[in-house]
PDB file of C-alpha atoms in Angstrom:
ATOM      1  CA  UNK A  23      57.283  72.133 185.202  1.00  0.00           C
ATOM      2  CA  UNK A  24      59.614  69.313 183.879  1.00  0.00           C
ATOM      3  CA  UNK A  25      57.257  67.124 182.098  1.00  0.00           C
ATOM      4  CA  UNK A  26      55.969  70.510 180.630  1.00  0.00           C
ATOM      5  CA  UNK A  27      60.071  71.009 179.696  1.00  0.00           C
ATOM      6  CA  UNK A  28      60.701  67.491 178.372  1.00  0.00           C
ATOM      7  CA  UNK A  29      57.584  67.262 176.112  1.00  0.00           C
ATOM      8  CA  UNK A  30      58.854  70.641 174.483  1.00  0.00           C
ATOM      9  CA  UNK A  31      62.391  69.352 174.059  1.00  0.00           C
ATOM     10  CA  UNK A  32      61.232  66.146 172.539  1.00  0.00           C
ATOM     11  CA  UNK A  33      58.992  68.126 170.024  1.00  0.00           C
ATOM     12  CA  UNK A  34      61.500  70.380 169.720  1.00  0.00           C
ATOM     13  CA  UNK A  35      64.012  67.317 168.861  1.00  0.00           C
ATOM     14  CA  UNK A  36      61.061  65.172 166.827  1.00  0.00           C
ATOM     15  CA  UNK A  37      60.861  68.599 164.376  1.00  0.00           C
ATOM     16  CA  UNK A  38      64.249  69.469 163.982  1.00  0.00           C
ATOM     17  CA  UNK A  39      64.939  65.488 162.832  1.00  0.00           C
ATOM     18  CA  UNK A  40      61.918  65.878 160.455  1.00  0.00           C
ATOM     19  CA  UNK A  41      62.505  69.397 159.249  1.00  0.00           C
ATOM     20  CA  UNK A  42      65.981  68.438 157.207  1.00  0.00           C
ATOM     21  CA  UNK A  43      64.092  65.450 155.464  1.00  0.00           C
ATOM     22  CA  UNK A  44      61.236  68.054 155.145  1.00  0.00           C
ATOM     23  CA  UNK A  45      63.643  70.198 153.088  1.00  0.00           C
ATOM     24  CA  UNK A  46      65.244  67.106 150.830  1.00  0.00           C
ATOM     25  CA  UNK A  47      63.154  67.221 148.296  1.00  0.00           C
ATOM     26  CA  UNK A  48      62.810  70.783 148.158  1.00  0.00           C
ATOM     27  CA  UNK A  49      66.204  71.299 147.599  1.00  0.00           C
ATOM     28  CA  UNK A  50      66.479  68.246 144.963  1.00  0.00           C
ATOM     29  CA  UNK A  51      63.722  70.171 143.078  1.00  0.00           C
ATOM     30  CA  UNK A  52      65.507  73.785 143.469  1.00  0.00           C
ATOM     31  CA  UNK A  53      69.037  71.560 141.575  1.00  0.00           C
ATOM     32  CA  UNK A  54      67.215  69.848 138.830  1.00  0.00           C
ATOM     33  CA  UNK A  55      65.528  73.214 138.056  1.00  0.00           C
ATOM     34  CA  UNK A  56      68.895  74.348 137.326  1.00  0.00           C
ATOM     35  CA  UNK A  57      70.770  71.513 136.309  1.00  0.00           C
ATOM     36  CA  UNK A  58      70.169  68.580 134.119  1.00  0.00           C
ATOM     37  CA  UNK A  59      69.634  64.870 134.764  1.00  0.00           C
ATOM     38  CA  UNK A  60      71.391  62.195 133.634  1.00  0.00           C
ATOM     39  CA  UNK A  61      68.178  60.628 131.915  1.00  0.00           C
ATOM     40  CA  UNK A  62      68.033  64.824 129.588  1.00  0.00           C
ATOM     41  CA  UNK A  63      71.536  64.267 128.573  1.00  0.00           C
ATOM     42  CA  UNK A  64      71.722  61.052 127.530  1.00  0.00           C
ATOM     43  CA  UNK A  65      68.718  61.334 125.276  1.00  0.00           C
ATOM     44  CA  UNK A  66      69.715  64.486 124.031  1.00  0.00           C
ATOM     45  CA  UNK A  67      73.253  62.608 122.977  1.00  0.00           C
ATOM     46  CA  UNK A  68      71.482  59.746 121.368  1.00  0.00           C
ATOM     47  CA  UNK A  69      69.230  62.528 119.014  1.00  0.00           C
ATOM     48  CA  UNK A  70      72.521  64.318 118.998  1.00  0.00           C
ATOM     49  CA  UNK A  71      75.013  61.463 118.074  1.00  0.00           C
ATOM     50  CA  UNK A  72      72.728  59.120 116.497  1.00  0.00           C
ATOM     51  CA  UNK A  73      73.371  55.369 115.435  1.00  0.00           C
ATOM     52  CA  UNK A  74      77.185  56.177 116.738  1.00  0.00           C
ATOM     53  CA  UNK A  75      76.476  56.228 120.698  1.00  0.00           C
ATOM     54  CA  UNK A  76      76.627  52.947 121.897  1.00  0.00           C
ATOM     55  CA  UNK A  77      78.474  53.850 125.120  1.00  0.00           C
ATOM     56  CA  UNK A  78      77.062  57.142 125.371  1.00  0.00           C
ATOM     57  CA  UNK A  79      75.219  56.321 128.700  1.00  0.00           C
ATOM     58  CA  UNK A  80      77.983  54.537 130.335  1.00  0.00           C
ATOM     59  CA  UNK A  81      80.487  58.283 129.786  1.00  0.00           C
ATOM     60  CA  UNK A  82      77.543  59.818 130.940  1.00  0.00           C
ATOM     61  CA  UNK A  83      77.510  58.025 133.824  1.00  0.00           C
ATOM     62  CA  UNK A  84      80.687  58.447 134.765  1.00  0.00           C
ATOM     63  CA  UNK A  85      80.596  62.120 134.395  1.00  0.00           C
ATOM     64  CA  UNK A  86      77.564  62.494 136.158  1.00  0.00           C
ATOM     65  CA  UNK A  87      79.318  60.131 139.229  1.00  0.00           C
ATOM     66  CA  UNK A  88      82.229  62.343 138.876  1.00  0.00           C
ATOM     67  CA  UNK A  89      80.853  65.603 138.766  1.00  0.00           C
ATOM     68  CA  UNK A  90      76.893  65.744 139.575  1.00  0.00           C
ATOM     69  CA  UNK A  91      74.460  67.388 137.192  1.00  0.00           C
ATOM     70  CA  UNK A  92      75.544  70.146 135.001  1.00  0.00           C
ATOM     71  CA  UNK A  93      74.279  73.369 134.462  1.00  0.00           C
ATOM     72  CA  UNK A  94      74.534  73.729 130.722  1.00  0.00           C
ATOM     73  CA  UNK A  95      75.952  71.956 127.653  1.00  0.00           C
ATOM     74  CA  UNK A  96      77.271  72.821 124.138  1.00  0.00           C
ATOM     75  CA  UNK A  97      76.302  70.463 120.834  1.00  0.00           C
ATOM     76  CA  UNK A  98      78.529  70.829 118.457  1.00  0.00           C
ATOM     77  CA  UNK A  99      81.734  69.673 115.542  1.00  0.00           C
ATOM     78  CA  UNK A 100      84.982  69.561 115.670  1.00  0.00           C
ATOM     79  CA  UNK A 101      88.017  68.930 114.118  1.00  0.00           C
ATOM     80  CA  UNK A 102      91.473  68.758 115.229  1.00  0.00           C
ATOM     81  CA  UNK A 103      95.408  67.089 114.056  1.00  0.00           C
ATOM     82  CA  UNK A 104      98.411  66.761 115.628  1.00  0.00           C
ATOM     83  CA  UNK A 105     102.067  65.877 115.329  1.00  0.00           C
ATOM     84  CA  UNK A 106     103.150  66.403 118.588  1.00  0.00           C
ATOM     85  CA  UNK A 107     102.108  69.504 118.533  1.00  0.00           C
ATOM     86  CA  UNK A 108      98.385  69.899 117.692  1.00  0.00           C
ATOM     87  CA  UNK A 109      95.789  72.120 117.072  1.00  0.00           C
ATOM     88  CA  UNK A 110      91.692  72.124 117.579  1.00  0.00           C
ATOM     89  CA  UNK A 111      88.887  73.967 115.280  1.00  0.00           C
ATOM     90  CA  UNK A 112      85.160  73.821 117.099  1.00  0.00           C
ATOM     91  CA  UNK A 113      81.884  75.203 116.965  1.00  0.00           C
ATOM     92  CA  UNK A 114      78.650  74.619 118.711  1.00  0.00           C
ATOM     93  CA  UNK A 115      75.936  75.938 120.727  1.00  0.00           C
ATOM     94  CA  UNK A 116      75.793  76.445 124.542  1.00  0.00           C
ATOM     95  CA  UNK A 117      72.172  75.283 125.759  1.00  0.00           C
ATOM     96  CA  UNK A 118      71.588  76.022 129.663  1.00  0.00           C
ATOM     97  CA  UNK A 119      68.134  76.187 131.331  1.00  0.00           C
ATOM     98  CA  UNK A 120      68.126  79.727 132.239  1.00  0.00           C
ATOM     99  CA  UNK A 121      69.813  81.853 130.061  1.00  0.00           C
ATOM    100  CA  UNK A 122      68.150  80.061 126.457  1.00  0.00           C
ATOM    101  CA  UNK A 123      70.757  79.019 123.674  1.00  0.00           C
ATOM    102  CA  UNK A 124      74.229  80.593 122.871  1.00  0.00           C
ATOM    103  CA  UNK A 125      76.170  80.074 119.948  1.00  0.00           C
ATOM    104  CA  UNK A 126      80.358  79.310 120.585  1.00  0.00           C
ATOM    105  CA  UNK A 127      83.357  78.728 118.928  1.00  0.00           C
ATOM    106  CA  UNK A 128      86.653  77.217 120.667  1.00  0.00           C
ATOM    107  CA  UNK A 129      89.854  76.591 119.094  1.00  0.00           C
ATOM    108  CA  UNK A 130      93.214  75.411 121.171  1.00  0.00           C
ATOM    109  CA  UNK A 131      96.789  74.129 121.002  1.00  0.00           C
ATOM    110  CA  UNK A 132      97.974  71.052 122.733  1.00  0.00           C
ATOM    111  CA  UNK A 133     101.407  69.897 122.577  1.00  0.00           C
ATOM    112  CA  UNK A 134     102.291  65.473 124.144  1.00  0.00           C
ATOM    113  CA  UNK A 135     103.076  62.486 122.558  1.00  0.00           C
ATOM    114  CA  UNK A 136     100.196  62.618 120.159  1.00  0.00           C
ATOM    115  CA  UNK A 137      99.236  61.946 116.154  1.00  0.00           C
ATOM    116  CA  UNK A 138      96.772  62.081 114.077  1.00  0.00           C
ATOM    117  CA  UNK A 139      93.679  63.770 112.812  1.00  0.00           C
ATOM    118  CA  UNK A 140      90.043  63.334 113.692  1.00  0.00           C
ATOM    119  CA  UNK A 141      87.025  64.786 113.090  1.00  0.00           C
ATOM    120  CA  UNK A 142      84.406  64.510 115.532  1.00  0.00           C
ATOM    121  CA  UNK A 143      80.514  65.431 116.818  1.00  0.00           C
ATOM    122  CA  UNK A 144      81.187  66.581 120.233  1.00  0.00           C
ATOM    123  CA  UNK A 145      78.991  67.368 123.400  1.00  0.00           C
ATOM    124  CA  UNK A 146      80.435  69.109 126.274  1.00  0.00           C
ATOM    125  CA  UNK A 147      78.755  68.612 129.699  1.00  0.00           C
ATOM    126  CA  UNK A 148      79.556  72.045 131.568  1.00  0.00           C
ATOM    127  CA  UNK A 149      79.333  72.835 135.249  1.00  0.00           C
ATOM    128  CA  UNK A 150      78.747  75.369 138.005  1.00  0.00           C
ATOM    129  CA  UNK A 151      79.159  77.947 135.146  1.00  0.00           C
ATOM    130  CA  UNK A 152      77.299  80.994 136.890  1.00  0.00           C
ATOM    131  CA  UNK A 153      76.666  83.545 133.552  1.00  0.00           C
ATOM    132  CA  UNK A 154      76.752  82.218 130.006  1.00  0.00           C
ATOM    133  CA  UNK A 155      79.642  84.751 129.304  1.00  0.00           C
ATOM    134  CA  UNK A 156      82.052  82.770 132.192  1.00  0.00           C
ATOM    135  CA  UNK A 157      82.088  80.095 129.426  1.00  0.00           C
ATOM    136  CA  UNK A 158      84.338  82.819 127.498  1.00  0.00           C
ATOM    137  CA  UNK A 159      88.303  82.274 128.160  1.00  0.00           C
ATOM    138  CA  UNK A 160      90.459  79.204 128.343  1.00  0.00           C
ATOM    139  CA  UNK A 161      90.026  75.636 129.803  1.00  0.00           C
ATOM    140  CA  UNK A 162      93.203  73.779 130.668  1.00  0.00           C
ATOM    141  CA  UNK A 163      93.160  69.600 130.785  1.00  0.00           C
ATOM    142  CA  UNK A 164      94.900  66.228 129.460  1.00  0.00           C
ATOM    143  CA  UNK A 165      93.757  64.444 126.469  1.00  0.00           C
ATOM    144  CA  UNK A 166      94.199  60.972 125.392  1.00  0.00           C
ATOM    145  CA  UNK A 167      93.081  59.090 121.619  1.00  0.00           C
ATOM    146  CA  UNK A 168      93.595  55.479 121.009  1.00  0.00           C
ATOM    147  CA  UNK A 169      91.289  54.551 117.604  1.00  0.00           C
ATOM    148  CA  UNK A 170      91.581  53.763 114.322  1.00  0.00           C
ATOM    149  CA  UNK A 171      88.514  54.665 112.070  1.00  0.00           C
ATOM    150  CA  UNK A 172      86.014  56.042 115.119  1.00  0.00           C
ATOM    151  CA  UNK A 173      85.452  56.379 118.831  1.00  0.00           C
ATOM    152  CA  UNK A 174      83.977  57.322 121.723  1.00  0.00           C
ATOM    153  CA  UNK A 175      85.555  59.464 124.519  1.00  0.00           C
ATOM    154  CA  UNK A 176      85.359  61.445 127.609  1.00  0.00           C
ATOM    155  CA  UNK A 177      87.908  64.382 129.191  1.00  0.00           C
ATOM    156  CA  UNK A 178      87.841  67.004 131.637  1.00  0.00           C
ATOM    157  CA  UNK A 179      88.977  70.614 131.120  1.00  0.00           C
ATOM    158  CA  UNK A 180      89.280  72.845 133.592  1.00  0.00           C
ATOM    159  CA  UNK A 181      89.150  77.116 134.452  1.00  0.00           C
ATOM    160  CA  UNK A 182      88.706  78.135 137.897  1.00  0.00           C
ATOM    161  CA  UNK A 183      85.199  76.499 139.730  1.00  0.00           C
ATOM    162  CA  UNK A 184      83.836  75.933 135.868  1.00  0.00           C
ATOM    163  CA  UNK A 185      84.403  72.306 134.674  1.00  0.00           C
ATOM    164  CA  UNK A 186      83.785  70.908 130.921  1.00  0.00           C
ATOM    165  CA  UNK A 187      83.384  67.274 130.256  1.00  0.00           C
ATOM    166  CA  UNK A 188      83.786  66.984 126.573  1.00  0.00           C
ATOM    167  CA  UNK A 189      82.198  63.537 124.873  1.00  0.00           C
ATOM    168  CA  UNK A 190      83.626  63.064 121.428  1.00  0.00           C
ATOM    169  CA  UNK A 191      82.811  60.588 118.793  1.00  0.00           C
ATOM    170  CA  UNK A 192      84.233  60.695 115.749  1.00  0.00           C
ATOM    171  CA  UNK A 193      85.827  59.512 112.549  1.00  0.00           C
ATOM    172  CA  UNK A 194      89.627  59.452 111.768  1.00  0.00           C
ATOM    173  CA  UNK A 195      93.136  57.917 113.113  1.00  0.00           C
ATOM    174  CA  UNK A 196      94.393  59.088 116.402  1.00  0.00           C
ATOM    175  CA  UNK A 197      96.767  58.191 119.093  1.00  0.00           C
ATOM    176  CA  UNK A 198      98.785  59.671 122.032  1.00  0.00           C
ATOM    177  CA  UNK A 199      98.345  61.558 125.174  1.00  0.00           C
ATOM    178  CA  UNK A 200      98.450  65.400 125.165  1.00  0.00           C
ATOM    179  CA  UNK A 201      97.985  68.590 127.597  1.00  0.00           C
ATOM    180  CA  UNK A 202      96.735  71.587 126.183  1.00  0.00           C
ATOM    181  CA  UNK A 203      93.656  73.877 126.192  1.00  0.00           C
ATOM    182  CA  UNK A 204      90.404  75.069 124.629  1.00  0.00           C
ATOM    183  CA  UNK A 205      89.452  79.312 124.308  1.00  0.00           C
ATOM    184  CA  UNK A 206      85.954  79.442 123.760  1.00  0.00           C
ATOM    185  CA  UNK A 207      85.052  82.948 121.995  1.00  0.00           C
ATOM    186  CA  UNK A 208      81.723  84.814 120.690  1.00  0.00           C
ATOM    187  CA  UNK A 209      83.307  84.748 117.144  1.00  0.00           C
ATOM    188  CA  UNK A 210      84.950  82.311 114.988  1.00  0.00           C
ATOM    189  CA  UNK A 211      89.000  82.605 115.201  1.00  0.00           C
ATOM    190  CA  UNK A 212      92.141  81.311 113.347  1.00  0.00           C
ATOM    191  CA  UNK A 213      94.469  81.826 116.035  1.00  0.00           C
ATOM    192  CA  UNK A 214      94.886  79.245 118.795  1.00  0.00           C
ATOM    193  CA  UNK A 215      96.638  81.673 121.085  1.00  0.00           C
TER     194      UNK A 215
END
């Protein structure tokens, strides 16, 4: 009776160290189903970008380190100017794997030790958003600009679990550190608020 009761607790250990790497790739597929890899981002910002996104792949990287893969992302322009107080004017579209393509707008104030004007091509990389209309609302973060002429740039903005990594490159003179936020809306707006 105990050989009979060691063999089955040896298979019983042998499957359940076998089952989890079983599962691995599984759930790896079930993520990337949902989510998009570093290698779809970055050559959807060099199409996107162009000639301009030398270090594209190295923010990239660091977002994806940071963060993981995201769940959707938003092509789009920008512009924004400030004077310690500032204000930014965007519009794009929200691509995600499930729900097809949405088009938003975003406009914000920020307020810091910051001047200048820019405009700029932007691509936000946007995680654990669970609807498209959870995108809808205000994302809080810090902002910093140091060029003259053109750049390339990564920040994080924040609203409850949903996370935005917006990539700008653009043209103009900028420099300072701000806080403020972006409202994305359904509709193109004037007011910041």
């Amino acid at each position: 009776m105990r050989p009979l009761l060691r063999r089955l607790a040896l298979t019983a250990l042998a499957l359940a160290s076998v089952a989890p790497a079983a599962l691995a790739p599984v759930a790896a597929q079930a993520q990337q189903a949902s989510g998009y890899t570093m290698a779809e981002i970055v050559t959807e910002g060099h199409r996107f970008f162009g000639a301009t996104a030398g270090g594209l792949a190295t923010v990239v990287e660091k977002a994806f380190q940071e963060r993981g893969l995201p769940n959707g992302y938003i092509l789009g322009e920008e512009g924004s100017g400030a004077f310690i107080g500032g204000l930014r004017y965007g519009e794009g579209t929200l691509f995600t794997k499930n729900a097809g393509e949405h088009r938003v707008y975003w406009q914000g104030p920020s307020i810091g030790f910051d001047a200048g004007g820019d405009g700029a091509r932007t691509m936000m990389l946007v995680y654990n958003l669970p609807s498209t209309e959870a995108i809808y609302g205000r994302f809080v973060g810090f902002s910093g600009s140091a060029y003259l002429v053109g750049g390339l740039g990564m920040t994080l903005l924040q609203k409850d679990s949903i996370s935005l990594a917006p990539i700008r490159t653009g043209l103009g003179a900028r420099l300072g550190v701000n806080l403020g936020y972006l409202k994305f809306s359904p509709q193109a707006t004037w007011n910041p608020f």
